[in-house]
XYZ file of C-alpha atoms in Angstrom:
728
model
C -47.917 -150.648 -36.518
C -50.552 -152.164 -34.236
C -52.683 -149.862 -32.121
C -55.378 -151.284 -29.881
C -58.607 -149.446 -29.099
C -59.433 -149.671 -25.375
C -62.876 -149.180 -23.881
C -61.403 -148.294 -20.505
C -58.838 -145.665 -19.656
C -55.252 -146.819 -19.432
C -53.462 -145.999 -16.198
C -51.626 -142.714 -16.632
C -48.086 -142.088 -15.500
C -49.305 -138.969 -13.739
C -52.889 -137.959 -13.100
C -53.598 -134.248 -13.325
C -54.996 -132.665 -10.183
C -56.614 -129.336 -9.513
C -53.272 -128.079 -8.187
C -51.314 -129.022 -11.319
C -50.082 -126.081 -13.405
C -51.510 -125.479 -16.853
C -49.984 -127.805 -19.451
C -47.463 -126.800 -22.073
C -48.700 -127.317 -25.634
C -46.677 -128.369 -28.681
C -48.733 -128.429 -31.881
C -46.922 -129.643 -34.994
C -48.712 -129.418 -38.326
C -47.185 -131.015 -41.405
C -47.854 -129.676 -44.898
C -49.699 -131.782 -47.513
C -49.473 -135.003 -45.520
C -52.134 -137.645 -46.059
C -52.977 -140.538 -43.765
C -50.970 -142.848 -46.010
C -47.827 -140.802 -45.374
C -47.347 -142.246 -41.906
C -47.005 -145.827 -40.704
C -49.005 -144.821 -37.610
C -52.109 -145.280 -39.791
C -51.077 -148.284 -41.855
C -53.798 -150.489 -40.370
C -56.346 -147.886 -41.524
C -54.988 -147.215 -45.011
C -54.043 -150.800 -45.830
C -50.797 -149.725 -47.525
C -48.332 -152.536 -48.121
C -45.030 -152.670 -46.252
C -43.243 -152.046 -49.546
C -44.983 -148.721 -50.191
C -45.528 -147.579 -46.609
C -42.909 -145.145 -45.374
C -41.816 -145.902 -41.827
C -42.386 -142.991 -39.429
C -41.228 -144.273 -36.010
C -41.675 -140.985 -34.152
C -45.276 -140.681 -35.275
C -45.874 -144.280 -34.192
C -44.271 -143.385 -30.884
C -46.646 -140.459 -30.322
C -49.632 -142.635 -31.250
C -48.589 -145.186 -28.622
C -48.218 -142.464 -26.017
C -51.661 -140.979 -26.523
C -54.789 -140.988 -28.650
C -54.904 -141.517 -32.422
C -57.929 -140.126 -34.258
C -59.050 -141.898 -37.430
C -61.837 -139.499 -38.469
C -60.087 -136.130 -38.159
C -60.458 -133.418 -40.781
C -59.141 -130.060 -41.843
C -61.482 -127.063 -42.286
C -60.525 -126.869 -45.951
C -58.380 -128.938 -48.273
C -55.670 -126.308 -48.802
C -53.006 -124.468 -46.813
C -54.337 -120.996 -46.030
C -57.888 -121.923 -45.098
C -56.847 -124.670 -42.699
C -54.343 -122.399 -40.965
C -56.998 -119.725 -40.563
C -59.471 -122.294 -39.192
C -56.920 -123.745 -36.785
C -55.971 -120.305 -35.459
C -59.485 -118.850 -35.149
C -61.851 -121.791 -34.644
C -63.794 -120.585 -37.661
C -64.229 -121.583 -41.295
C -62.242 -119.407 -43.737
C -65.182 -118.966 -46.094
C -66.945 -116.969 -43.394
C -64.079 -114.579 -44.039
C -63.302 -113.827 -47.682
C -61.409 -116.989 -48.704
C -63.863 -119.273 -50.478
C -61.322 -121.515 -52.170
C -57.636 -121.924 -52.928
C -55.004 -119.961 -50.960
C -53.612 -116.482 -50.530
C -51.382 -115.718 -53.508
C -48.732 -113.087 -53.973
C -45.716 -112.210 -51.871
C -47.935 -110.398 -49.388
C -51.473 -111.745 -49.411
C -53.740 -109.373 -47.494
C -53.991 -110.594 -43.853
C -57.093 -112.701 -43.239
C -57.221 -112.323 -39.455
C -58.366 -108.887 -38.312
C -56.508 -107.334 -35.381
C -59.191 -107.894 -32.745
C -60.095 -111.485 -33.634
C -59.021 -113.977 -30.941
C -56.737 -116.839 -31.961
C -55.538 -119.883 -30.082
C -52.318 -117.921 -29.513
C -54.076 -114.879 -27.970
C -56.271 -117.246 -25.931
C -53.170 -118.877 -24.434
C -51.132 -115.686 -24.142
C -53.947 -114.012 -22.217
C -53.857 -117.002 -19.844
C -50.184 -116.483 -19.044
C -48.488 -118.587 -21.724
C -45.283 -117.835 -23.575
C -46.204 -118.312 -27.228
C -43.969 -119.304 -30.117
C -44.487 -119.927 -33.811
C -41.976 -121.621 -36.112
C -42.354 -122.452 -39.800
C -45.010 -121.597 -42.364
C -47.523 -118.787 -41.653
C -49.522 -118.339 -44.920
C -52.458 -116.423 -43.439
C -51.340 -113.126 -44.930
C -48.819 -110.406 -44.128
C -48.792 -106.666 -44.464
C -45.441 -104.953 -44.944
C -44.561 -101.291 -44.478
C -43.528 -98.659 -46.949
C -40.296 -96.735 -46.550
C -42.209 -94.029 -44.650
C -43.348 -96.588 -42.085
C -46.983 -96.623 -43.181
C -48.754 -99.866 -44.151
C -47.896 -101.098 -47.634
C -50.616 -101.793 -50.166
C -48.747 -104.839 -51.460
C -45.359 -106.272 -52.343
C -44.543 -103.568 -54.875
C -44.436 -100.697 -52.346
C -43.000 -102.789 -49.471
C -39.675 -101.860 -47.874
C -38.205 -105.075 -46.449
C -35.968 -103.138 -44.070
C -39.040 -101.835 -42.243
C -40.720 -103.876 -39.467
C -43.676 -105.980 -40.588
C -46.963 -104.101 -40.045
C -49.167 -107.196 -39.599
C -47.987 -110.738 -38.978
C -47.989 -113.485 -36.327
C -46.854 -111.097 -33.574
C -50.147 -109.230 -34.021
C -52.138 -112.394 -33.449
C -50.739 -113.700 -30.189
C -47.202 -114.951 -30.811
C -44.250 -113.611 -28.809
C -41.521 -115.603 -30.553
C -41.722 -115.997 -34.344
C -39.284 -117.556 -36.788
C -41.238 -118.092 -39.972
C -41.682 -118.082 -43.728
C -44.475 -116.032 -45.250
C -46.124 -118.975 -47.067
C -45.096 -122.217 -48.811
C -41.320 -122.476 -48.778
C -40.875 -122.557 -52.554
C -42.644 -119.202 -52.859
C -41.396 -117.455 -49.693
C -38.083 -116.287 -51.073
C -35.474 -116.710 -53.773
C -33.287 -119.710 -53.002
C -29.933 -120.544 -54.611
C -30.453 -122.621 -57.731
C -33.863 -121.155 -58.542
C -33.756 -121.036 -62.340
C -37.089 -119.223 -62.640
C -36.282 -116.229 -60.439
C -33.074 -114.289 -59.884
C -32.074 -112.859 -56.545
C -31.964 -109.200 -57.553
C -33.500 -105.940 -56.242
C -36.666 -106.569 -58.239
C -37.336 -110.187 -57.269
C -41.014 -110.848 -56.569
C -40.907 -114.297 -54.942
C -40.863 -113.366 -51.257
C -38.991 -111.957 -48.257
C -37.130 -115.048 -47.073
C -36.750 -115.501 -43.308
C -38.724 -113.334 -40.891
C -37.987 -113.114 -37.154
C -40.775 -111.421 -35.278
C -41.362 -108.289 -37.350
C -37.910 -108.199 -38.929
C -37.121 -109.568 -42.390
C -33.699 -110.938 -41.474
C -32.982 -112.054 -45.058
C -33.281 -108.495 -46.388
C -30.188 -106.679 -47.631
C -31.525 -103.148 -48.117
C -30.771 -103.385 -51.827
C -34.353 -103.300 -53.042
C -35.785 -106.768 -52.493
C -32.514 -108.642 -52.973
C -32.008 -111.284 -50.283
C -28.812 -112.306 -48.513
C -26.307 -114.578 -50.223
C -25.843 -118.278 -49.313
C -22.795 -117.562 -47.161
C -24.911 -115.538 -44.729
C -26.555 -117.471 -41.851
C -29.880 -115.767 -42.646
C -29.788 -116.595 -46.353
C -32.925 -118.279 -47.624
C -31.878 -121.846 -48.530
C -34.667 -124.367 -49.094
C -32.808 -127.518 -48.083
C -31.754 -125.964 -44.756
C -35.223 -125.024 -43.560
C -35.751 -128.262 -41.650
C -32.742 -127.883 -39.369
C -33.251 -124.116 -39.019
C -36.849 -124.420 -37.862
C -36.113 -127.442 -35.665
C -33.248 -125.584 -33.968
C -35.534 -122.605 -33.376
C -38.204 -124.810 -31.803
C -35.679 -126.222 -29.325
C -34.361 -122.703 -28.695
C -37.851 -121.413 -27.880
C -38.669 -124.239 -25.462
C -35.279 -123.876 -23.772
C -35.821 -120.147 -23.289
C -39.204 -120.886 -21.745
C -37.876 -123.319 -19.133
C -34.632 -121.503 -18.285
C -35.187 -117.817 -18.975
C -37.786 -116.851 -16.344
C -37.454 -116.623 -12.558
C -41.048 -117.890 -12.495
C -41.403 -120.014 -15.636
C -44.678 -119.844 -17.529
C -46.367 -122.572 -19.544
C -45.466 -122.428 -23.215
C -47.301 -122.937 -26.486
C -45.254 -123.889 -29.549
C -46.932 -123.943 -32.955
C -44.571 -125.733 -35.339
C -45.942 -125.343 -38.873
C -43.618 -127.486 -40.945
C -42.751 -126.589 -44.536
C -42.501 -130.288 -45.381
C -43.804 -132.133 -47.228
C -45.129 -129.479 -49.618
C -43.407 -129.394 -53.003
C -40.702 -128.667 -53.999
C -39.245 -131.556 -52.026
C -36.113 -130.183 -50.362
C -35.084 -132.417 -47.446
C -32.263 -131.263 -45.193
C -29.183 -133.451 -45.015
C -29.502 -133.799 -41.230
C -31.467 -132.424 -38.286
C -30.112 -132.563 -34.760
C -27.428 -134.990 -35.855
C -29.862 -137.429 -37.488
C -29.633 -138.059 -41.218
C -32.633 -137.048 -43.309
C -31.770 -136.908 -46.995
C -31.555 -140.472 -48.282
C -32.625 -141.903 -44.917
C -36.292 -142.727 -45.559
C -37.129 -146.412 -45.173
C -40.255 -148.459 -45.740
C -41.886 -150.559 -43.028
C -39.915 -153.559 -44.276
C -36.729 -151.655 -43.421
C -35.562 -151.094 -46.988
C -34.737 -147.792 -48.680
C -37.832 -146.220 -50.167
C -38.076 -146.753 -53.904
C -39.669 -144.172 -56.150
C -43.369 -143.957 -55.439
C -45.451 -146.309 -57.552
C -47.572 -144.338 -59.989
C -50.794 -146.035 -61.089
C -50.973 -143.976 -64.277
C -47.476 -144.697 -65.512
C -45.322 -147.795 -65.857
C -42.256 -145.705 -65.073
C -42.254 -144.091 -61.608
C -41.041 -140.535 -61.246
C -37.537 -140.247 -59.747
C -38.586 -137.019 -58.009
C -40.772 -138.895 -55.566
C -37.704 -140.284 -53.762
C -37.163 -136.775 -52.390
C -40.756 -136.676 -51.216
C -40.174 -139.709 -48.982
C -37.187 -138.009 -47.404
C -39.221 -134.834 -46.929
C -41.920 -136.858 -45.149
C -39.236 -138.447 -42.998
C -37.984 -134.951 -42.126
C -41.252 -134.354 -40.274
C -40.765 -137.563 -38.348
C -37.245 -136.569 -37.331
C -38.394 -133.119 -36.190
C -41.254 -134.602 -34.159
C -38.963 -137.164 -32.557
C -36.418 -134.501 -31.644
C -39.073 -132.454 -29.823
C -40.403 -135.500 -27.962
C -36.836 -136.410 -26.928
C -36.331 -132.876 -25.608
C -39.552 -132.985 -23.605
C -38.688 -136.410 -22.141
C -35.199 -135.483 -20.979
C -35.841 -131.919 -19.762
C -36.916 -131.265 -16.174
C -40.133 -129.318 -15.676
C -39.327 -126.220 -13.589
C -43.006 -125.862 -12.651
C -43.272 -129.483 -11.426
C -40.078 -130.447 -9.563
C -39.269 -134.119 -9.930
C -41.033 -134.439 -13.273
C -40.016 -133.980 -16.891
C -41.778 -131.738 -19.379
C -43.384 -134.569 -21.329
C -45.728 -135.493 -18.472
C -47.584 -132.156 -18.494
C -47.215 -131.208 -22.152
C -49.949 -131.684 -24.731
C -48.207 -132.940 -27.876
C -50.274 -132.790 -31.076
C -49.341 -133.880 -34.588
C -51.529 -133.321 -37.645
C -51.505 -132.006 -41.237
C -53.049 -129.034 -43.044
C -54.733 -131.157 -45.752
C -54.352 -134.373 -47.708
C -51.388 -135.233 -49.896
C -50.703 -133.762 -53.296
C -52.064 -135.569 -56.319
C -48.702 -136.944 -57.484
C -48.389 -139.455 -54.639
C -50.328 -142.720 -54.863
C -51.134 -144.329 -51.476
C -50.421 -141.054 -49.661
C -54.105 -140.551 -48.872
C -54.714 -144.234 -48.253
C -57.920 -145.696 -49.701
C -59.755 -142.376 -49.747
C -60.931 -140.621 -52.876
C -58.943 -137.703 -54.317
C -56.184 -135.562 -52.836
C -55.288 -132.075 -51.664
C -57.682 -129.429 -52.945
C -60.711 -131.711 -52.923
C -63.812 -131.903 -50.762
C -63.665 -135.690 -51.098
C -62.136 -137.504 -48.106
C -58.606 -137.663 -49.497
C -58.437 -133.880 -49.504
C -59.217 -133.260 -45.834
C -59.037 -136.473 -43.757
C -55.682 -136.250 -42.008
C -53.582 -137.769 -39.240
C -54.271 -136.431 -35.740
C -52.459 -137.749 -32.677
C -52.624 -136.227 -29.193
C -50.795 -137.156 -25.971
C -50.980 -135.550 -22.530
C -50.147 -137.987 -19.716
C -51.012 -135.649 -16.822
C -54.344 -134.867 -18.455
C -55.356 -138.510 -18.980
C -54.879 -138.322 -22.750
C -53.019 -141.585 -23.213
C -50.591 -143.020 -20.699
C -47.442 -141.337 -22.019
C -45.724 -144.700 -22.432
C -44.296 -145.177 -25.918
C -44.014 -148.917 -25.349
C -47.739 -149.533 -24.865
C -50.127 -150.200 -27.783
C -51.802 -146.780 -27.700
C -55.451 -145.914 -28.134
C -57.642 -144.995 -31.110
C -60.837 -143.023 -31.539
C -63.217 -142.738 -34.475
C -64.660 -139.501 -33.083
C -65.514 -136.991 -35.813
C -63.409 -133.873 -35.287
C -61.944 -130.938 -37.183
C -58.858 -128.844 -36.576
C -61.028 -125.777 -35.937
C -62.043 -127.606 -32.733
C -58.648 -126.778 -31.183
C -59.923 -123.314 -30.163
C -62.749 -124.657 -27.984
C -60.622 -127.575 -26.757
C -57.826 -125.278 -25.585
C -60.454 -123.082 -23.887
C -61.672 -126.197 -22.081
C -58.134 -127.105 -21.030
C -57.743 -123.600 -19.601
C -61.138 -123.716 -17.911
C -62.177 -120.551 -19.729
C -65.566 -119.899 -21.344
C -65.730 -119.337 -25.068
C -66.412 -115.806 -26.342
C -70.042 -114.741 -25.894
C -71.270 -114.454 -29.464
C -74.683 -113.150 -28.393
C -72.992 -110.088 -26.892
C -71.113 -109.458 -30.102
C -67.807 -111.033 -29.044
C -65.682 -112.892 -31.593
C -63.929 -116.230 -31.477
C -64.375 -119.959 -32.017
C -67.651 -119.607 -33.900
C -67.301 -123.072 -35.481
C -65.375 -124.796 -32.693
C -66.425 -127.675 -30.402
C -64.357 -128.882 -27.447
C -62.837 -132.319 -28.016
C -61.176 -132.632 -24.609
C -63.508 -135.436 -23.541
C -62.848 -137.222 -26.855
C -59.114 -136.860 -26.261
C -59.742 -138.859 -23.087
C -61.707 -141.567 -24.863
C -65.314 -140.446 -24.595
C -67.696 -140.177 -27.544
C -69.173 -136.741 -28.233
C -72.372 -136.083 -30.127
C -71.392 -133.149 -32.280
C -72.960 -131.061 -35.013
C -71.951 -130.896 -38.661
C -68.553 -130.269 -40.221
C -68.016 -128.402 -43.479
C -65.251 -129.053 -46.013
C -64.665 -126.676 -48.906
C -62.359 -126.167 -51.877
C -63.197 -128.784 -54.453
C -60.817 -129.261 -57.368
C -63.195 -131.710 -59.046
C -66.054 -129.187 -59.183
C -66.830 -126.682 -61.929
C -66.420 -123.847 -59.413
C -63.751 -124.784 -56.879
C -65.592 -122.940 -54.115
C -67.945 -125.918 -53.838
C -68.279 -127.558 -50.441
C -69.484 -130.588 -48.509
C -71.122 -131.065 -45.118
C -70.660 -134.126 -42.899
C -73.154 -135.063 -40.196
C -73.514 -138.396 -38.423
C -76.804 -140.100 -37.534
C -79.036 -137.161 -38.481
C -82.661 -136.947 -37.361
C -85.244 -136.833 -40.163
C -88.954 -136.568 -39.356
C -88.252 -137.475 -35.748
C -86.254 -140.626 -36.518
C -82.501 -141.177 -36.545
C -81.047 -142.108 -39.941
C -77.962 -144.198 -39.116
C -74.826 -143.408 -41.076
C -72.000 -140.975 -41.606
C -73.665 -138.767 -44.191
C -71.851 -136.340 -46.439
C -73.759 -133.875 -48.631
C -72.018 -132.023 -51.459
C -73.281 -128.631 -52.653
C -72.158 -126.431 -55.494
C -70.423 -123.091 -54.969
C -73.623 -121.063 -54.677
C -73.848 -122.076 -51.011
C -70.610 -120.257 -50.230
C -70.873 -117.431 -52.729
C -74.528 -116.395 -52.392
C -76.028 -118.532 -49.630
C -78.273 -120.509 -51.967
C -78.074 -124.277 -51.797
C -77.935 -126.780 -54.667
C -77.128 -130.335 -53.465
C -75.143 -132.351 -55.984
C -73.969 -135.528 -54.209
C -74.780 -137.592 -51.124
C -72.773 -140.471 -49.625
C -72.922 -142.671 -46.543
C -69.259 -143.056 -45.567
C -69.987 -146.221 -43.586
C -71.375 -148.073 -46.578
C -69.345 -146.149 -49.163
C -66.078 -144.790 -47.661
C -64.597 -144.165 -51.111
C -67.530 -141.952 -52.148
C -68.441 -143.848 -55.313
C -72.219 -144.339 -55.003
C -74.001 -140.980 -55.177
C -77.532 -141.374 -53.753
C -78.629 -137.731 -53.818
C -81.300 -138.482 -56.428
C -82.540 -141.734 -54.886
C -86.238 -141.350 -54.088
C -85.787 -143.175 -50.783
C -83.181 -140.624 -49.707
C -85.149 -137.523 -50.708
C -86.309 -136.658 -47.143
C -82.742 -137.105 -45.886
C -81.241 -134.979 -48.648
C -83.770 -132.218 -48.019
C -83.112 -132.268 -44.268
C -79.350 -132.144 -44.753
C -79.689 -129.291 -47.239
C -81.779 -127.355 -44.721
C -79.181 -128.006 -41.999
C -76.329 -126.933 -44.274
C -78.128 -123.692 -45.189
C -78.874 -122.867 -41.544
C -75.292 -123.418 -40.375
C -73.898 -121.521 -43.341
C -76.203 -118.535 -42.757
C -75.897 -118.072 -39.005
C -72.240 -117.079 -38.895
C -71.021 -120.120 -36.984
C -72.067 -123.490 -35.582
C -72.235 -121.906 -32.124
C -74.553 -119.170 -33.424
C -77.282 -121.516 -34.661
C -78.887 -121.439 -31.203
C -79.410 -117.690 -31.672
C -81.494 -118.201 -34.819
C -84.908 -118.231 -33.175
C -86.484 -115.987 -35.794
C -86.679 -116.309 -39.541
C -84.270 -114.282 -41.618
C -85.441 -111.339 -43.705
C -83.779 -109.978 -46.832
C -83.979 -106.261 -47.509
C -83.423 -105.967 -51.241
C -82.512 -102.979 -53.362
C -81.010 -104.855 -56.306
C -83.236 -106.780 -58.700
C -81.250 -109.981 -58.223
C -82.297 -110.252 -54.565
C -85.980 -109.476 -54.917
C -88.248 -112.495 -54.612
C -91.328 -113.619 -52.713
C -89.364 -113.921 -49.462
C -87.611 -110.541 -49.581
C -88.729 -107.011 -48.766
C -88.179 -104.754 -51.767
C -86.770 -101.328 -50.963
C -86.133 -100.348 -54.569
C -88.884 -97.710 -54.498
C -88.849 -96.835 -50.824
C -85.530 -95.106 -50.264
C -85.966 -91.534 -49.093
C -83.954 -88.491 -50.084
C -83.514 -87.251 -46.548
C -80.852 -86.741 -43.856
C -81.493 -90.294 -42.713
C -83.387 -92.973 -44.553
C -85.595 -94.839 -42.079
C -86.871 -98.339 -42.730
C -89.236 -100.021 -40.308
C -89.096 -103.788 -40.750
C -91.085 -106.389 -38.858
C -88.618 -109.210 -38.194
C -90.109 -110.881 -35.144
C -93.859 -110.906 -35.815
C -94.437 -110.801 -32.055
C -93.607 -107.262 -30.979
C -92.597 -103.804 -32.153
C -90.846 -103.856 -35.518
C -87.127 -103.275 -35.927
C -86.212 -99.860 -37.280
C -83.146 -99.604 -39.522
C -81.579 -96.176 -40.026
C -79.468 -95.640 -43.105
C -77.121 -92.610 -43.222
C -74.733 -91.365 -45.912
C -71.225 -89.995 -45.299
C -68.686 -88.345 -47.549
C -65.094 -87.865 -46.320
C -66.138 -88.558 -42.722
C -68.853 -85.903 -42.903
C -72.462 -86.882 -42.438
C -74.560 -85.768 -45.381
C -77.452 -83.901 -43.791
C -79.369 -83.856 -47.058
C -78.325 -87.105 -48.669
C -79.944 -88.318 -51.849
C -79.859 -92.046 -52.482
C -80.013 -93.548 -55.944
C -81.463 -96.978 -56.643
C -81.095 -98.940 -59.858
C -81.178 -102.624 -60.776
C -77.800 -103.198 -59.070
C -78.688 -101.611 -55.746
C -78.394 -98.496 -53.600
C -75.882 -95.705 -54.213
C -75.299 -92.102 -53.110
C -75.916 -89.129 -55.398
C -73.299 -86.398 -55.516
C -69.994 -88.137 -56.025
C -68.254 -88.877 -59.297
C -70.955 -91.461 -60.015
C -74.229 -92.303 -58.268
C -72.686 -95.275 -56.495
C -70.968 -95.485 -53.123
C -67.966 -93.726 -54.550
C -64.472 -92.687 -53.396
C -64.521 -91.953 -49.621
C -68.295 -92.304 -49.383
C -69.967 -94.587 -46.868
C -73.328 -95.994 -45.883
C -73.792 -96.373 -42.119
C -76.596 -98.536 -40.750
C -78.001 -98.776 -37.226
C -80.818 -100.882 -35.809
C -83.292 -100.334 -32.975
C -82.795 -103.908 -31.712
C -79.998 -106.458 -31.641
C -79.747 -108.250 -34.971
C -77.670 -111.018 -36.516
C -76.395 -109.968 -39.927
C -76.581 -113.050 -42.100
C -75.070 -111.475 -45.206
C -74.493 -108.227 -47.067
C -74.519 -108.255 -50.862
C -72.368 -105.502 -52.340
C -72.478 -105.223 -56.136
C -69.625 -103.722 -58.144
C -71.425 -103.599 -61.488
C -69.289 -101.256 -63.595
C -67.348 -100.264 -60.458
C -64.868 -102.250 -58.365
C -64.387 -104.009 -55.043
C -62.559 -102.006 -52.418
C -62.961 -100.180 -49.139
C -63.824 -101.720 -45.798
C -66.668 -102.694 -43.502
C -66.668 -102.206 -39.744
C -68.980 -102.868 -36.789
C -68.750 -100.155 -34.127
C -65.113 -99.634 -33.156
C -64.065 -103.189 -34.049
C -61.282 -103.887 -36.516
C -62.168 -103.220 -40.180
C -62.076 -105.814 -42.948
C -61.694 -105.342 -46.698
C -64.857 -105.239 -48.800
C -65.381 -107.762 -51.567
C -68.361 -107.875 -53.891
C -70.734 -110.431 -55.333
C -69.158 -109.829 -58.739
C -65.636 -108.592 -57.943
C -62.931 -109.135 -55.340
C -59.415 -108.134 -54.296
C -57.596 -111.462 -54.472
C -55.610 -113.363 -57.083
C -58.293 -116.037 -57.295
C -62.019 -115.318 -57.532
C -63.283 -114.919 -53.955
C -66.419 -112.989 -54.907
C -69.621 -113.489 -52.945
C -71.754 -112.023 -50.201
C -70.080 -110.715 -47.037
C -71.062 -113.179 -44.331
C -68.850 -112.679 -41.289
C -70.329 -109.590 -39.634
C -72.214 -111.395 -36.872
C -74.158 -109.615 -34.153
C -74.815 -105.877 -34.372
C -76.139 -104.475 -31.092
C -78.985 -101.987 -30.917
C -77.607 -98.549 -31.748
C -74.236 -99.942 -32.887
C -73.062 -98.889 -36.333
C -72.387 -101.080 -39.349
C -70.223 -99.024 -41.707
C -69.822 -99.891 -45.392
C -67.081 -97.549 -46.606
C -65.502 -97.131 -50.045
C -62.370 -95.481 -48.605
C -59.107 -97.376 -49.186
C -58.578 -100.118 -46.617
C -55.711 -99.051 -44.309
C -55.587 -95.882 -46.398
C -53.411 -97.519 -49.034
C -55.450 -100.089 -50.949
C -57.709 -99.401 -53.911
C -60.910 -97.477 -53.152
C -64.247 -99.085 -53.864
C -67.050 -98.077 -56.189
C -70.145 -100.186 -55.669
C -73.784 -100.378 -54.569
C -75.538 -101.998 -51.623
C -77.581 -104.768 -53.222
C -79.180 -106.508 -50.263
C -78.999 -107.099 -46.532
C -80.180 -110.304 -44.839
C -80.657 -110.326 -41.082
C -82.453 -111.866 -38.129
C -83.764 -110.255 -34.973
C -82.272 -111.662 -31.775
C -84.129 -112.399 -28.546
């Protein structure tokens, strides 16, 4: 496919005016789809016609709008990218430092009061719909209606306690996570569909598990229309997407704009293409650019290609068919809010992927190094195409060449971009509001302008010793007052995410070395650059969000109880904790005014301990009087400050105890506690807590060992250290 880059705007079919209604938005995200998986990027990847799958609908969208060639996901795996897309925030600021949520439940990552792109749009009058793969965590209910601790005590006949409907979506037809692990499907030889199956709940509509039978966790049989059948997911989800849009344009006396988030299950393994979608053949229908049936994917490591990869091509093609069906619907359907026009003219259509392709597919990531799960380019550089004729994002004509942009962007930028489309300000982080902490509006870039933006982070690195390692990309950085030309990418080991310490390991200029082969981190000539990038990475990691860096006008201070956090830059409190109703600590954070006073109070079973005794050992601060001298079952430490502060991190140490409990700022939604040496997830997500943000003067920060939601495991730990900054 040939796409021409224009310096001037193409003439749009319809130019948006101040009187135009807000646009509809259709955002389709494929699963595990690299840039080499679409012919819309063939001139970028250099794939041959023989090995390039033909994706005509994706080419069509690229011709209609803007194609981005330097677009990235927040992480290189499913869960983290979905969290970043929804919240405008990196997932490692929450608890997920690498990999994905495992288990049939997976504790929800998004707290109830955190804004998402769906709540942003819903609050602006949109009808919101979600179809496909969720994978940001669910919480079921027990038979008594209370929140379930996990899959084992879940009653699938009860309404879901926490899911997409709690985060802004009105209409939901979804699977809990990747399709192969969301329910027992016919033919699954590894798991039987019986009352004790532990794979997943099958289909969920809103809060209702429609695949449930009431016989334990047995799911409905194949003859039932709500049976969970892998090779029928494509048509089911596509039909639901058309159903949602049709309801939006015909079901209201005063139609509202709509937002459809279509999170495709394809092309994640197992490869289970539908036979047809909307009357168009899928299984066996994939063709290469030369027009011939796709052969098995060529494998560089084996002389004999795997026959299974034929199904992968069809699964990729399934995405193309689904996208084309939605574009067809938008082009033929009248817009009830703009008489005389069709929906396509005032609908933002976006196509992208959640990360790069899986490792078993050569050419799927194009020329870039590595694959899904890697912080190298092949793990997170993805297709991104956007069209919006009425908003001057492309001309809407699928017969024109289309436009391209090499603007650096990440999917977490959708939050700020949608805010810009709506004309709404982003949440005020200085006042303690949440939302879009790492998001930058790309609306001007959608229209062809170049934006000078800050850094991007990419984490989850399957080629590192600790997979929580990460990389930071920044273009044309300034070092010692001079611009250093290049697209620079600094790799750091996992200590940056887990503890906040930084150890650079690799450095590449993607202009000179796009395949990341020549590591120059130890080159003497690049030492000033490496040091400057490391300092930038540490600052942006510590401040709680790219948008919060401007608040960091004062140096951070670490208050340390545990030995591990005591150094020349910290304030040791190991010997200064008082046995009194309230432990007072006066700390000079600003050096230009009255010091900040921190009050530390102990609670047991919601009762303030008027004569609390605190215990300090090498692991940190605990409370005397419980079963052990830690912060024990239903005990809590509550902190307040005399001035507004930015909490950079809290180090909670399990030692011989365990992670558990929750932390909470004021009356905001609680989040589960994890420790520097223990956590609550299937994979190791241990580290400092680093997503608390601003705590206002007099507002409480509660660290509580009580079971999260009253049903999870209680904690038993110590407060090791607290790092904070005073705010102006």
